PDB file of C-alpha atoms in Angstrom:
ATOM      1  CA  MET W   1      77.269 100.827 160.473  1.00 40.00           C
ATOM      2  CA  PRO W   2      77.886  97.689 157.037  1.00 44.00           C
ATOM      3  CA  ASP W   3      78.274  94.549 158.009  1.00 47.00           C
ATOM      4  CA  ILE W   4      81.243  94.105 155.487  1.00 46.00           C
ATOM      5  CA  CYS W   5      83.396  96.484 158.661  1.00 50.00           C
ATOM      6  CA  GLU W   6      82.318  94.031 160.831  1.00 50.00           C
ATOM      7  CA  ASP W   7      83.921  91.391 159.467  1.00 64.00           C
ATOM      8  CA  THR W   8      87.155  93.252 158.715  1.00 61.00           C
ATOM      9  CA  VAL W   9      87.812  92.986 162.191  1.00 58.00           C
ATOM     10  CA  ARG W  10      85.679  90.165 163.626  1.00 60.00           C
ATOM     11  CA  HIS W  11      87.001  86.952 160.519  1.00 59.00           C
ATOM     12  CA  PRO W  12      89.679  88.855 158.277  1.00 63.00           C
ATOM     13  CA  ALA W  13      90.032  87.693 155.317  1.00 66.00           C
ATOM     14  CA  HIS W  14      93.116  86.232 155.936  1.00 63.00           C
ATOM     15  CA  TYR W  15      91.499  84.034 158.941  1.00 64.00           C
ATOM     16  CA  THR W  16      88.959  82.431 157.124  1.00 73.00           C
ATOM     17  CA  VAL W  17      90.596  80.735 154.989  1.00 82.00           C
ATOM     18  CA  TYR W  18      91.099  77.826 158.680  1.00 90.00           C
ATOM     19  CA  PRO W  19      88.163  75.996 160.694  1.00 92.00           C
ATOM     20  CA  VAL W  20      89.751  77.841 163.761  1.00 92.00           C
ATOM     21  CA  GLN W  21      90.520  81.826 163.765  1.00 91.00           C
ATOM     22  CA  PRO W  22      94.178  82.313 165.295  1.00 92.00           C
ATOM     23  CA  ILE W  23      93.008  84.887 168.313  1.00 93.00           C
ATOM     24  CA  GLU W  24      90.383  80.978 169.232  1.00 94.00           C
ATOM     25  CA  ILE W  25      94.375  80.054 170.379  1.00 95.00           C
ATOM     26  CA  THR W  26      96.882  83.446 170.387  1.00 95.00           C
ATOM     27  CA  ARG W  27      94.226  84.821 172.964  1.00 95.00           C
ATOM     28  CA  HIS W  28      96.053  81.891 175.171  1.00 95.00           C
ATOM     29  CA  LEU W  29      99.209  82.863 174.910  1.00 94.00           C
ATOM     30  CA  GLY W  30     101.627  85.800 175.976  1.00 92.00           C
ATOM     31  CA  PHE W  31     101.972  88.867 173.535  1.00 95.00           C
ATOM     32  CA  CYS W  32     105.727  87.186 172.019  1.00 94.00           C
ATOM     33  CA  LEU W  33     104.284  83.587 171.112  1.00 95.00           C
ATOM     34  CA  GLY W  34     100.343  84.830 171.117  1.00 96.00           C
ATOM     35  CA  ASN W  35     101.701  87.276 168.094  1.00 96.00           C
ATOM     36  CA  ALA W  36     104.231  84.870 166.084  1.00 97.00           C
ATOM     37  CA  VAL W  37     101.507  82.573 165.791  1.00 97.00           C
ATOM     38  CA  LYS W  38      99.482  85.048 164.802  1.00 96.00           C
ATOM     39  CA  TYR W  39     101.593  86.440 161.879  1.00 97.00           C
ATOM     40  CA  VAL W  40     102.720  82.417 160.997  1.00 97.00           C
ATOM     41  CA  LEU W  41      98.725  81.530 160.407  1.00 96.00           C
ATOM     42  CA  ARG W  42      97.945  84.799 158.161  1.00 95.00           C
ATOM     43  CA  ALA W  43     101.381  84.915 156.173  1.00 95.00           C
ATOM     44  CA  PRO W  44      99.752  83.186 153.186  1.00 94.00           C
ATOM     45  CA  TYR W  45      97.204  84.990 152.820  1.00 92.00           C
ATOM     46  CA  LYS W  46      98.262  88.095 153.963  1.00 91.00           C
ATOM     47  CA  GLY W  47     101.809  89.725 154.276  1.00 91.00           C
ATOM     48  CA  GLY W  48     104.092  86.554 153.246  1.00 94.00           C
ATOM     49  CA  VAL W  49     107.675  86.988 154.485  1.00 96.00           C
ATOM     50  CA  GLU W  50     107.207  89.046 155.863  1.00 97.00           C
ATOM     51  CA  ASP W  51     105.048  87.907 157.822  1.00 97.00           C
ATOM     52  CA  CYS W  52     107.491  84.947 158.943  1.00 98.00           C
ATOM     53  CA  ASP W  53     110.441  87.394 159.167  1.00 98.00           C
ATOM     54  CA  LYS W  54     107.709  88.986 162.316  1.00 98.00           C
ATOM     55  CA  ALA W  55     107.415  85.241 164.014  1.00 98.00           C
ATOM     56  CA  LEU W  56     110.603  84.971 163.696  1.00 97.00           C
ATOM     57  CA  GLU W  57     111.886  87.962 165.523  1.00 97.00           C
ATOM     58  CA  TYR W  58     108.373  87.243 168.101  1.00 96.00           C
ATOM     59  CA  LEU W  59     109.859  84.226 168.611  1.00 94.00           C
ATOM     60  CA  ARG W  60     113.478  85.374 169.395  1.00 93.00           C
ATOM     61  CA  LEU W  61     111.923  88.025 171.785  1.00 93.00           C
ATOM     62  CA  GLU W  62     109.617  85.040 173.537  1.00 89.00           C
ATOM     63  CA  SER W  63     113.510  83.912 174.809  1.00 83.00           C
ATOM     64  CA  ALA W  64     114.053  86.780 176.312  1.00 85.00           C
ATOM     65  CA  THR W  65     110.280  87.230 178.214  1.00 81.00           C
ATOM     66  CA  PRO W  66     109.169  83.636 177.695  1.00 78.00           C
ATOM     67  CA  GLN W  67     105.247  82.670 178.085  1.00 80.00           C
ATOM     68  CA  PRO W  68     104.561  81.633 181.407  1.00 82.00           C
ATOM     69  CA  PRO W  69     102.446  78.620 182.224  1.00 85.00           C
ATOM     70  CA  LEU W  70      99.324  78.374 181.222  1.00 88.00           C
ATOM     71  CA  SER W  71      95.763  77.159 183.085  1.00 89.00           C
ATOM     72  CA  HIS W  72      94.642  74.026 182.084  1.00 90.00           C
ATOM     73  CA  PHE W  73      91.513  75.435 181.161  1.00 93.00           C
ATOM     74  CA  SER W  74      94.160  77.549 178.370  1.00 93.00           C
ATOM     75  CA  PHE W  75      95.857  74.321 177.534  1.00 93.00           C
ATOM     76  CA  LEU W  76      92.420  72.826 176.822  1.00 94.00           C
ATOM     77  CA  GLU W  77      91.019  75.216 174.868  1.00 95.00           C
ATOM     78  CA  ILE W  78      94.553  76.376 172.706  1.00 96.00           C
ATOM     79  CA  ARG W  79      94.722  72.411 172.814  1.00 96.00           C
ATOM     80  CA  LEU W  80      91.213  71.890 170.883  1.00 97.00           C
ATOM     81  CA  ALA W  81      92.339  74.307 168.320  1.00 97.00           C
ATOM     82  CA  ARG W  82      95.515  73.413 167.229  1.00 96.00           C
ATOM     83  CA  GLU W  83      93.706  70.276 166.604  1.00 97.00           C
ATOM     84  CA  LYS W  84      91.298  71.051 164.443  1.00 97.00           C
ATOM     85  CA  LEU W  85      93.891  73.132 162.447  1.00 96.00           C
ATOM     86  CA  ILE W  86      96.172  70.098 162.399  1.00 97.00           C
ATOM     87  CA  GLY W  87      92.943  68.033 161.433  1.00 96.00           C
ATOM     88  CA  PHE W  88      92.057  70.410 158.370  1.00 96.00           C
ATOM     89  CA  PHE W  89      96.020  70.899 157.591  1.00 95.00           C
ATOM     90  CA  CYS W  90      95.739  67.037 157.109  1.00 95.00           C
ATOM     91  CA  PHE W  91      92.826  66.719 154.902  1.00 95.00           C
ATOM     92  CA  ALA W  92      92.207  69.635 152.881  1.00 94.00           C
ATOM     93  CA  SER W  93      93.434  68.576 150.011  1.00 94.00           C
ATOM     94  CA  GLY W  94      94.224  71.760 147.586  1.00 94.00           C
ATOM     95  CA  ASP W  95      97.297  72.945 144.434  1.00 94.00           C
ATOM     96  CA  MET W  96     101.421  72.169 145.485  1.00 95.00           C
ATOM     97  CA  LEU W  97     101.851  75.533 147.553  1.00 95.00           C
ATOM     98  CA  TRP W  98      98.248  74.520 149.817  1.00 95.00           C
ATOM     99  CA  GLU W  99     100.099  70.985 150.317  1.00 96.00           C
ATOM    100  CA  ASP W 100     103.461  72.898 150.983  1.00 96.00           C
ATOM    101  CA  ILE W 101     101.999  76.211 153.410  1.00 96.00           C
ATOM    102  CA  SER W 102      99.801  73.236 155.045  1.00 96.00           C
ATOM    103  CA  LYS W 103     103.224  71.213 155.485  1.00 97.00           C
ATOM    104  CA  TYR W 104     105.124  73.261 157.472  1.00 97.00           C
ATOM    105  CA  THR W 105     102.165  74.924 159.135  1.00 97.00           C
ATOM    106  CA  LYS W 106     100.870  71.610 160.750  1.00 97.00           C
ATOM    107  CA  LYS W 107     104.514  71.264 161.708  1.00 97.00           C
ATOM    108  CA  PHE W 108     104.507  74.429 163.088  1.00 97.00           C
ATOM    109  CA  LEU W 109     101.032  73.688 165.015  1.00 97.00           C
ATOM    110  CA  ILE W 110     102.804  70.413 166.772  1.00 95.00           C
ATOM    111  CA  GLU W 111     106.218  71.938 167.842  1.00 94.00           C
ATOM    112  CA  LEU W 112     103.845  74.001 169.288  1.00 94.00           C
ATOM    113  CA  GLY W 113     101.783  71.756 171.059  1.00 93.00           C
ATOM    114  CA  TYR W 114     105.488  70.699 172.448  1.00 90.00           C
ATOM    115  CA  TYR W 115     106.616  73.724 173.099  1.00 90.00           C
ATOM    116  CA  LEU W 116     103.730  74.823 175.500  1.00 89.00           C
ATOM    117  CA  CYS W 117     103.989  71.177 176.396  1.00 85.00           C
ATOM    118  CA  GLY W 118     107.157  71.801 177.518  1.00 73.00           C
ATOM    119  CA  LEU W 119     106.429  74.857 179.689  1.00 60.00           C
ATOM    120  CA  GLU W 120     104.789  72.194 182.878  1.00 52.00           C
ATOM    121  CA  ARG W 121     108.181  70.863 183.035  1.00 48.00           C
ATOM    122  CA  VAL W 122     110.460  73.598 182.332  1.00 45.00           C
ATOM    123  CA  SER W 123     113.273  74.291 184.929  1.00 41.00           C
ATOM    124  CA  LEU W 124     114.270  77.201 187.941  1.00 41.00           C
ATOM    125  CA  ASP W 125     117.770  77.012 186.154  1.00 40.00           C
ATOM    126  CA  MET W 126     117.052  77.742 182.637  1.00 46.00           C
ATOM    127  CA  LYS W 127     118.174  80.677 180.807  1.00 46.00           C
ATOM    128  CA  ASP W 128     115.539  82.001 178.723  1.00 46.00           C
ATOM    129  CA  GLY W 129     112.966  80.090 180.559  1.00 48.00           C
ATOM    130  CA  GLY W 130     111.932  78.263 178.269  1.00 56.00           C
ATOM    131  CA  ASN W 131     112.349  75.662 175.826  1.00 72.00           C
ATOM    132  CA  PRO W 132     114.593  76.560 173.729  1.00 79.00           C
ATOM    133  CA  VAL W 133     115.292  73.438 171.442  1.00 84.00           C
ATOM    134  CA  ARG W 134     112.082  73.147 170.865  1.00 86.00           C
ATOM    135  CA  ARG W 135     111.875  76.575 169.930  1.00 89.00           C
ATOM    136  CA  ILE W 136     113.923  76.447 167.412  1.00 92.00           C
ATOM    137  CA  PHE W 137     112.490  73.317 166.468  1.00 93.00           C
ATOM    138  CA  ILE W 138     109.954  76.446 166.596  1.00 95.00           C
ATOM    139  CA  MET W 139     111.974  78.076 163.812  1.00 96.00           C
ATOM    140  CA  ASN W 140     112.592  76.373 161.974  1.00 96.00           C
ATOM    141  CA  GLN W 141     109.717  75.890 160.694  1.00 97.00           C
ATOM    142  CA  ILE W 142     108.629  78.788 160.151  1.00 97.00           C
ATOM    143  CA  LYS W 143     111.818  78.222 158.053  1.00 97.00           C
ATOM    144  CA  GLU W 144     110.882  76.930 155.846  1.00 97.00           C
ATOM    145  CA  LEU W 145     107.136  77.970 155.465  1.00 97.00           C
ATOM    146  CA  ARG W 146     109.120  81.512 154.670  1.00 97.00           C
ATOM    147  CA  ARG W 147     111.016  79.874 151.603  1.00 95.00           C
ATOM    148  CA  VAL W 148     107.490  78.566 150.549  1.00 95.00           C
ATOM    149  CA  LEU W 149     106.738  82.101 149.475  1.00 95.00           C
ATOM    150  CA  SER W 150     109.455  83.083 148.817  1.00 94.00           C
ATOM    151  CA  LEU W 151     109.679  81.300 145.797  1.00 92.00           C
ATOM    152  CA  ARG W 152     105.236  82.414 145.777  1.00 90.00           C
ATOM    153  CA  ASP W 153     106.368  85.623 145.126  1.00 84.00           C
ATOM    154  CA  THR W 154     109.051  84.573 142.494  1.00 84.00           C
ATOM    155  CA  THR W 155     107.559  84.851 138.781  1.00 80.00           C
ATOM    156  CA  GLY W 156     108.563  81.493 136.856  1.00 81.00           C
ATOM    157  CA  GLN W 157     109.187  79.599 139.989  1.00 82.00           C
ATOM    158  CA  ILE W 158     107.421  76.124 140.786  1.00 91.00           C
ATOM    159  CA  TYR W 159     104.560  78.349 142.804  1.00 90.00           C
ATOM    160  CA  GLU W 160     103.688  80.742 140.303  1.00 86.00           C
ATOM    161  CA  GLY W 161     100.292  80.512 139.422  1.00 85.00           C
ATOM    162  CA  MET W 162      98.585  78.335 141.897  1.00 91.00           C
ATOM    163  CA  SER W 163      96.068  79.968 144.517  1.00 88.00           C
ATOM    164  CA  GLY W 164      97.654  78.012 147.546  1.00 91.00           C
ATOM    165  CA  LEU W 165      93.753  77.541 148.452  1.00 91.00           C
ATOM    166  CA  PRO W 166      92.982  74.800 149.530  1.00 91.00           C
ATOM    167  CA  ARG W 167      89.508  73.243 147.565  1.00 89.00           C
ATOM    168  CA  LYS W 168      85.892  74.399 148.967  1.00 76.00           C
ATOM    169  CA  GLU W 169      85.687  70.300 149.750  1.00 62.00           C
ATOM    170  CA  ALA W 170      88.486  70.560 152.096  1.00 47.00           C
ATOM    171  CA  ASP W 171      84.996  72.616 155.122  1.00 49.00           C
ATOM    172  CA  ASN W 172      83.731  69.221 155.329  1.00 48.00           C
ATOM    173  CA  ALA W 173      86.791  67.167 156.065  1.00 50.00           C
ATOM    174  CA  THR W 174      87.608  69.044 159.532  1.00 48.00           C
ATOM    175  CA  ILE W 175      87.342  66.400 161.857  1.00 47.00           C
TER     176      ILE W 175
END
């Protein structure tokens, strides 16, 4: 079997933009939260607005079946991957579309970290079992990313003709 097939399974093009593949985070998360993260990280390079809508739906479902507490090992693995991605979004440069994509994706990852930290302090009497305020903050970042991607996909708008990709020198700019 050709190597190309293996790459589309193990290293899909819509994830190779980043220095860390989303699976490094999502494999430690529950189904709903993991899918939300996956859809946000692939949205700019695969499904666009539709992927943002899917991420929002999975976060809504997360309130009914919240992320179980993480093991210390899983929390550290997620933290390392998130920090590397956040550093990448801080230092990688690109066109205006990339700047806006990276801005809201970085904020999403930061809010995700707060949400995961809050799981350790969740009160048992909370109806939805998670941190609803942080979940709302996460959803707001997804909505902003969705707005940017919807403008990108509309002819004659601010991002027309832009790639939304980081410049190649960004590979060396990660922390």
